[in-house]
Structures are given as C-alpha cells and as structure tokens.
Amino acid sequence: MLGNTLLLRNNLSLSSDAAPVSQDKLCSLVLERLIDSNSNNKDAWYVENQQQNIADAIDLLPRLATGIDLNIKFTRINDFEFTRECAIFDLLDIPLYHGWIIDPQDSDTSKAIGSKSYNTLMGELVALETRNTTHALKKSHDEILSEYINGELITGFLKNSASQLTIHGLFSLQDGLKERELCVFFRNNHFNTMFKFEGELYILATDQGYIDQPDLVWEKLNEMSIATTVVALDFVSKGSYL
C-alpha cells in the first residue's frame, strides 16, 4: 500500500520489465525513501525524535502488508489517535484518511461519541456491561439513565456502521480530498491507495481476483453497496463487479 502510493507519486521507481517484487524488497525501498526524505533537518531535537520514529517504522513496516490497528476518532476524515503507526505516514508525507464519521446532524449520537476514540468507546461499553450493583448504587438515577442511553446510542452507531464507512463519511472524503490527491484510505484494519479524479474517489484494485485482468486498475468508491464499479488506467468504466 505504501509502496503503491509512493510509486504513483514517483517517489519510488521499479524497472518496467522487473519480475514480481518481493515484500522484503518493497519494504527496503520504502525504508530507503523514508530515510532519504527525513535526512535534511539539522535540529538536534528533531533529529533525535525522527531517529526514534524511523526505528519504530523499521519494526512496523512489514506488518503493514497484513494490516495493523489504528485508533479512529469519528469527527474528521484525518482524525486518528497519534501512534507510532501513524508516524510512518507523517515521515513519508502521505495523507491518511478514513470514512467512519458520525453525522453531526444526529446530535444525540454525536454528543454521546464526542471526540472519543474507538478504543475509548469500546472500553466504556465493556465497563457499562460489567458494572456491578454496588458501583451503580453510588450514582444517581439520572446518571445511570444517561450512561445507559449513551451506551445504546454508541452501540447502535457501531452496529449500523460496521463496514467502517458511513454516508456522511463518504461525502466528507469527497469534499475533503483535493483533486488528484493520492492518499491512503484506512478501513477494517486494511490500507488502500486512494485517488481523487474529476471529483470521484477511486481505490487501487489490488485484490487477487484482478490478477488476470491487468486492464482493471481502479475501483470507484461512490456508494455503500457491495457492487463495485471497476475502471481502467484511464478511468474509463469497465463495468460493475461484486
């Protein structure tokens, strides 16, 4: 995913007649780019901090191929809890987005979720389920009722948006990306290269099902259904696939 994005930005290069590139080779190329693009700043504090981030990146890069867990927040497309995983994208200057966004017009659910992260919400739901009677007696009826209602709202939102893409999130992505912007799209613990072209969002088609169809390059991200519109390199539609 990082390799694909960097290749499309011309930050990496491969021979056109090269054999399939191994995962180790690709990680090595990405790491070279990461080091080269962060070697000019001479500030001592910056250098020390970057060295730690680069060391973390060396450890994490191989795991990106199989997916890593990022802690999403639900208010903006670029809202993640900052972790060493997120630092990799900063080091490579690659925007990282998601579409699991709460619609602010759903004021009750929006208020219940607020600026909390996914991990925080899950912790609160577990605590609500396991809360014992003694603890409950320490709170007023209104406090208990408020916690219960918030828990129901949060549970409903997570259940109804289990695909980790909401309609409001899709519109937010369409509005938030610049024309011809290349970025990484995070969804369901997987990373995809995403591109905005003529106002439409496209995901790079990397599924094994396309391996014998080299003319199918991009999947259009424009609706919530399972069906996918697949297009060629020139963004001419080739049809819809399940």
Coordinates of C-alpha atoms in Angstrom, one line a residue:
M1 CA 0.0 0.0 0.0
L2 CA 2.8 2.5 0.9
G3 CA 4.8 1.2 -2.0
N4 CA 1.9 1.6 -4.4
T5 CA 1.3 5.2 -3.2
L6 CA 4.9 6.2 -3.4
L7 CA 5.2 4.6 -6.9
L8 CA 2.2 6.5 -8.1
R9 CA 3.8 9.7 -6.7
N10 CA 7.0 8.9 -8.5
N11 CA 8.8 8.7 -5.1
L12 CA 9.9 5.1 -5.9
S13 CA 10.9 3.5 -9.2
L14 CA 10.9 0.0 -10.5
S15 CA 12.1 -1.4 -13.8
S16 CA 9.2 -1.9 -16.1
D17 CA 10.5 -5.4 -17.0
A18 CA 11.2 -6.4 -13.4
A19 CA 10.0 -9.7 -12.0
P20 CA 7.4 -9.6 -9.2
V21 CA 8.8 -7.6 -6.3
S22 CA 9.1 -9.4 -3.0
Q23 CA 7.6 -8.0 0.2
D24 CA 11.1 -7.7 1.6
K25 CA 12.4 -5.8 -1.4
L26 CA 9.4 -3.4 -1.3
C27 CA 9.9 -2.7 2.4
S28 CA 13.5 -2.0 1.7
L29 CA 12.6 0.5 -1.0
V30 CA 10.1 2.2 1.2
L31 CA 12.6 2.4 4.1
E32 CA 15.2 4.0 1.8
R33 CA 12.6 6.6 0.8
L34 CA 11.7 7.2 4.4
I35 CA 15.3 7.8 5.5
D36 CA 16.2 9.9 2.5
S37 CA 13.2 12.2 2.9
N38 CA 13.9 12.8 6.6
S39 CA 17.7 13.4 6.5
N40 CA 17.9 17.2 5.8
N41 CA 16.9 18.7 9.1
K42 CA 19.8 19.5 11.4
D43 CA 17.9 20.5 14.6
A44 CA 19.2 18.2 17.3
W45 CA 15.8 17.6 19.0
Y46 CA 14.2 17.0 15.6
V47 CA 16.9 14.5 14.6
E48 CA 16.6 12.6 17.9
N49 CA 12.8 12.4 17.6
Q50 CA 13.0 11.3 14.0
Q51 CA 15.5 8.7 14.7
Q52 CA 13.1 7.1 17.2
N53 CA 10.2 7.4 14.7
I54 CA 12.4 5.8 12.0
A55 CA 13.4 3.0 14.3
D56 CA 9.7 2.3 15.0
A57 CA 9.0 2.4 11.3
I58 CA 11.6 -0.3 10.6
D59 CA 9.8 -2.5 13.1
L60 CA 6.3 -1.8 11.8
L61 CA 6.7 -1.7 8.0
P62 CA 6.5 -5.5 7.5
R63 CA 3.2 -5.6 9.4
L64 CA 1.6 -3.0 7.1
A65 CA 1.2 -5.8 4.5
T66 CA -1.2 -7.8 6.7
G67 CA -2.9 -4.9 8.5
I68 CA -2.3 -3.0 11.7
D69 CA -4.8 -1.5 14.1
L70 CA -5.3 2.3 14.2
N71 CA -7.4 4.0 16.8
I72 CA -10.0 6.0 14.8
K73 CA -11.9 9.1 16.1
F74 CA -15.2 9.8 14.5
T75 CA -15.3 13.5 13.7
R76 CA -13.0 14.1 10.8
I77 CA -11.5 12.0 8.0
N78 CA -8.0 12.5 9.2
D79 CA -8.7 12.1 12.9
F80 CA -6.7 9.2 14.4
E81 CA -5.1 8.9 17.8
F82 CA -1.4 9.6 17.1
T83 CA 0.6 6.4 17.5
R84 CA 3.9 5.2 16.1
E85 CA 2.0 3.5 13.3
C86 CA 0.6 6.9 12.3
A87 CA 4.1 8.4 12.4
I88 CA 5.1 6.3 9.4
F89 CA 2.6 8.2 7.2
D90 CA 3.9 11.5 8.6
L91 CA 7.5 10.5 7.8
L92 CA 6.6 9.7 4.2
D93 CA 4.3 12.8 3.9
I94 CA 1.4 10.5 2.9
P95 CA -2.1 11.7 4.0
L96 CA -4.1 9.0 5.9
Y97 CA -7.9 9.1 5.9
H98 CA -10.9 7.1 6.9
G99 CA -14.6 7.4 6.4
W100 CA -16.1 6.2 9.7
I101 CA -17.6 9.6 10.5
I102 CA -20.6 10.4 12.7
D103 CA -23.2 12.7 11.0
P104 CA -23.3 15.9 13.2
Q105 CA -27.0 16.2 12.4
D106 CA -27.5 13.1 14.5
S107 CA -27.0 15.3 17.5
D108 CA -27.7 12.8 20.2
T109 CA -25.3 10.2 18.9
S110 CA -22.7 12.8 18.0
K111 CA -22.8 14.1 21.6
A112 CA -22.6 10.6 23.1
I113 CA -19.4 9.9 21.0
G114 CA -17.9 13.4 21.0
S115 CA -14.1 13.3 20.4
K116 CA -13.7 9.8 21.9
S117 CA -11.7 7.2 20.0
Y118 CA -12.9 3.7 19.0
N119 CA -10.8 2.1 21.8
T120 CA -12.3 4.5 24.4
L121 CA -15.8 3.8 23.3
M122 CA -15.3 0.0 23.5
G123 CA -13.8 0.4 26.9
E124 CA -16.8 2.4 28.1
L125 CA -19.2 -0.2 26.6
V126 CA -17.4 -3.1 28.3
A127 CA -17.4 -1.2 31.6
L128 CA -21.1 -0.5 31.3
E129 CA -21.9 -4.2 30.7
T130 CA -19.8 -5.4 33.6
R131 CA -20.7 -2.6 36.1
N132 CA -21.8 -4.2 39.4
T133 CA -24.7 -3.3 41.6
T134 CA -22.6 -1.8 44.3
H135 CA -21.0 0.6 41.8
A136 CA -24.4 1.5 40.4
L137 CA -25.7 2.4 43.8
K138 CA -23.1 5.2 44.1
K139 CA -24.7 7.0 41.2
S140 CA -27.9 8.9 40.9
H141 CA -30.8 7.6 38.8
D142 CA -30.2 10.3 36.2
E143 CA -26.5 9.5 35.8
I144 CA -27.3 5.8 35.4
L145 CA -30.0 6.5 32.8
S146 CA -27.7 8.9 30.9
E147 CA -24.9 6.3 30.7
Y148 CA -27.4 3.7 29.6
I149 CA -28.8 5.9 26.8
N150 CA -25.4 6.9 25.6
G151 CA -24.4 3.2 25.6
E152 CA -27.4 2.4 23.4
L153 CA -26.6 5.2 21.0
I154 CA -23.0 4.3 20.7
T155 CA -23.8 0.6 20.2
G156 CA -26.3 1.4 17.6
F157 CA -23.9 3.6 15.7
L158 CA -21.1 0.9 15.7
K159 CA -23.6 -1.8 14.6
N160 CA -25.1 0.3 11.8
S161 CA -21.7 1.3 10.5
A162 CA -19.9 -2.0 10.9
S163 CA -18.4 -1.5 7.4
Q164 CA -16.5 1.4 8.9
L165 CA -17.8 3.7 6.2
T166 CA -20.8 6.0 6.7
I167 CA -22.7 8.1 4.1
H168 CA -21.6 11.2 5.9
G169 CA -18.0 9.8 5.9
L170 CA -18.2 9.2 2.1
F171 CA -19.3 12.8 1.5
S172 CA -16.7 14.1 3.9
L173 CA -14.0 12.2 1.9
Q174 CA -15.3 13.6 -1.4
D175 CA -15.3 17.1 0.0
G176 CA -12.0 16.8 1.9
L177 CA -9.7 15.4 -0.7
K178 CA -8.1 17.7 -3.2
E179 CA -8.4 17.0 -6.8
R180 CA -5.8 14.4 -7.9
E181 CA -4.7 13.8 -4.3
L182 CA -3.1 10.5 -3.6
C183 CA -3.6 9.2 -0.1
V184 CA -4.0 6.1 2.0
F185 CA -7.6 5.0 3.0
F186 CA -8.0 3.0 6.2
R187 CA -10.9 0.7 6.6
N188 CA -11.5 -2.5 8.5
N189 CA -7.8 -2.7 9.6
H190 CA -6.7 -2.5 6.0
F191 CA -4.9 0.2 4.0
N192 CA -5.7 1.1 0.4
T193 CA -4.3 3.6 -2.0
M194 CA -6.9 6.2 -2.9
F195 CA -7.0 8.8 -5.6
K196 CA -9.4 11.6 -6.4
F197 CA -10.0 12.2 -10.1
E198 CA -12.6 14.6 -11.6
G199 CA -14.4 14.7 -8.3
E200 CA -14.7 10.9 -7.9
L201 CA -12.9 8.7 -5.4
Y202 CA -11.0 5.6 -6.6
I203 CA -9.3 2.8 -4.7
L204 CA -6.4 1.0 -6.3
A205 CA -7.6 -2.5 -7.3
T206 CA -5.2 -4.9 -5.6
D207 CA -7.5 -7.8 -4.9
Q208 CA -6.2 -11.2 -6.1
G209 CA -9.4 -11.5 -8.2
Y210 CA -8.0 -8.9 -10.6
I211 CA -4.6 -10.6 -11.1
D212 CA -5.6 -11.9 -14.6
Q213 CA -7.3 -8.6 -15.5
P214 CA -4.5 -6.1 -15.8
D215 CA -6.7 -3.6 -17.5
L216 CA -8.8 -3.2 -14.4
V217 CA -6.9 -0.7 -12.2
W218 CA -9.3 1.3 -10.0
E219 CA -12.4 0.6 -8.0
K220 CA -14.8 3.6 -7.7
L221 CA -15.8 4.4 -4.1
N222 CA -19.1 6.2 -4.6
E223 CA -21.8 4.2 -2.9
M224 CA -22.4 2.0 0.1
S225 CA -23.5 -1.2 -1.8
I226 CA -21.3 -4.3 -2.3
A227 CA -21.2 -3.8 -6.1
T228 CA -18.0 -2.1 -7.3
T229 CA -17.5 -0.1 -10.5
V230 CA -14.1 -1.0 -11.9
V231 CA -12.2 1.2 -14.3
A232 CA -9.1 1.1 -16.4
L233 CA -6.0 3.2 -16.0
D234 CA -7.6 6.0 -18.0
F235 CA -10.6 5.9 -15.6
V236 CA -13.0 4.6 -18.3
S237 CA -15.6 2.3 -16.8
K238 CA -15.3 -1.4 -17.4
G239 CA -18.5 -2.5 -15.5
S240 CA -19.7 -3.4 -12.1
Y241 CA -18.4 -6.4 -10.1
L242 CA -19.5 -8.0 -6.8

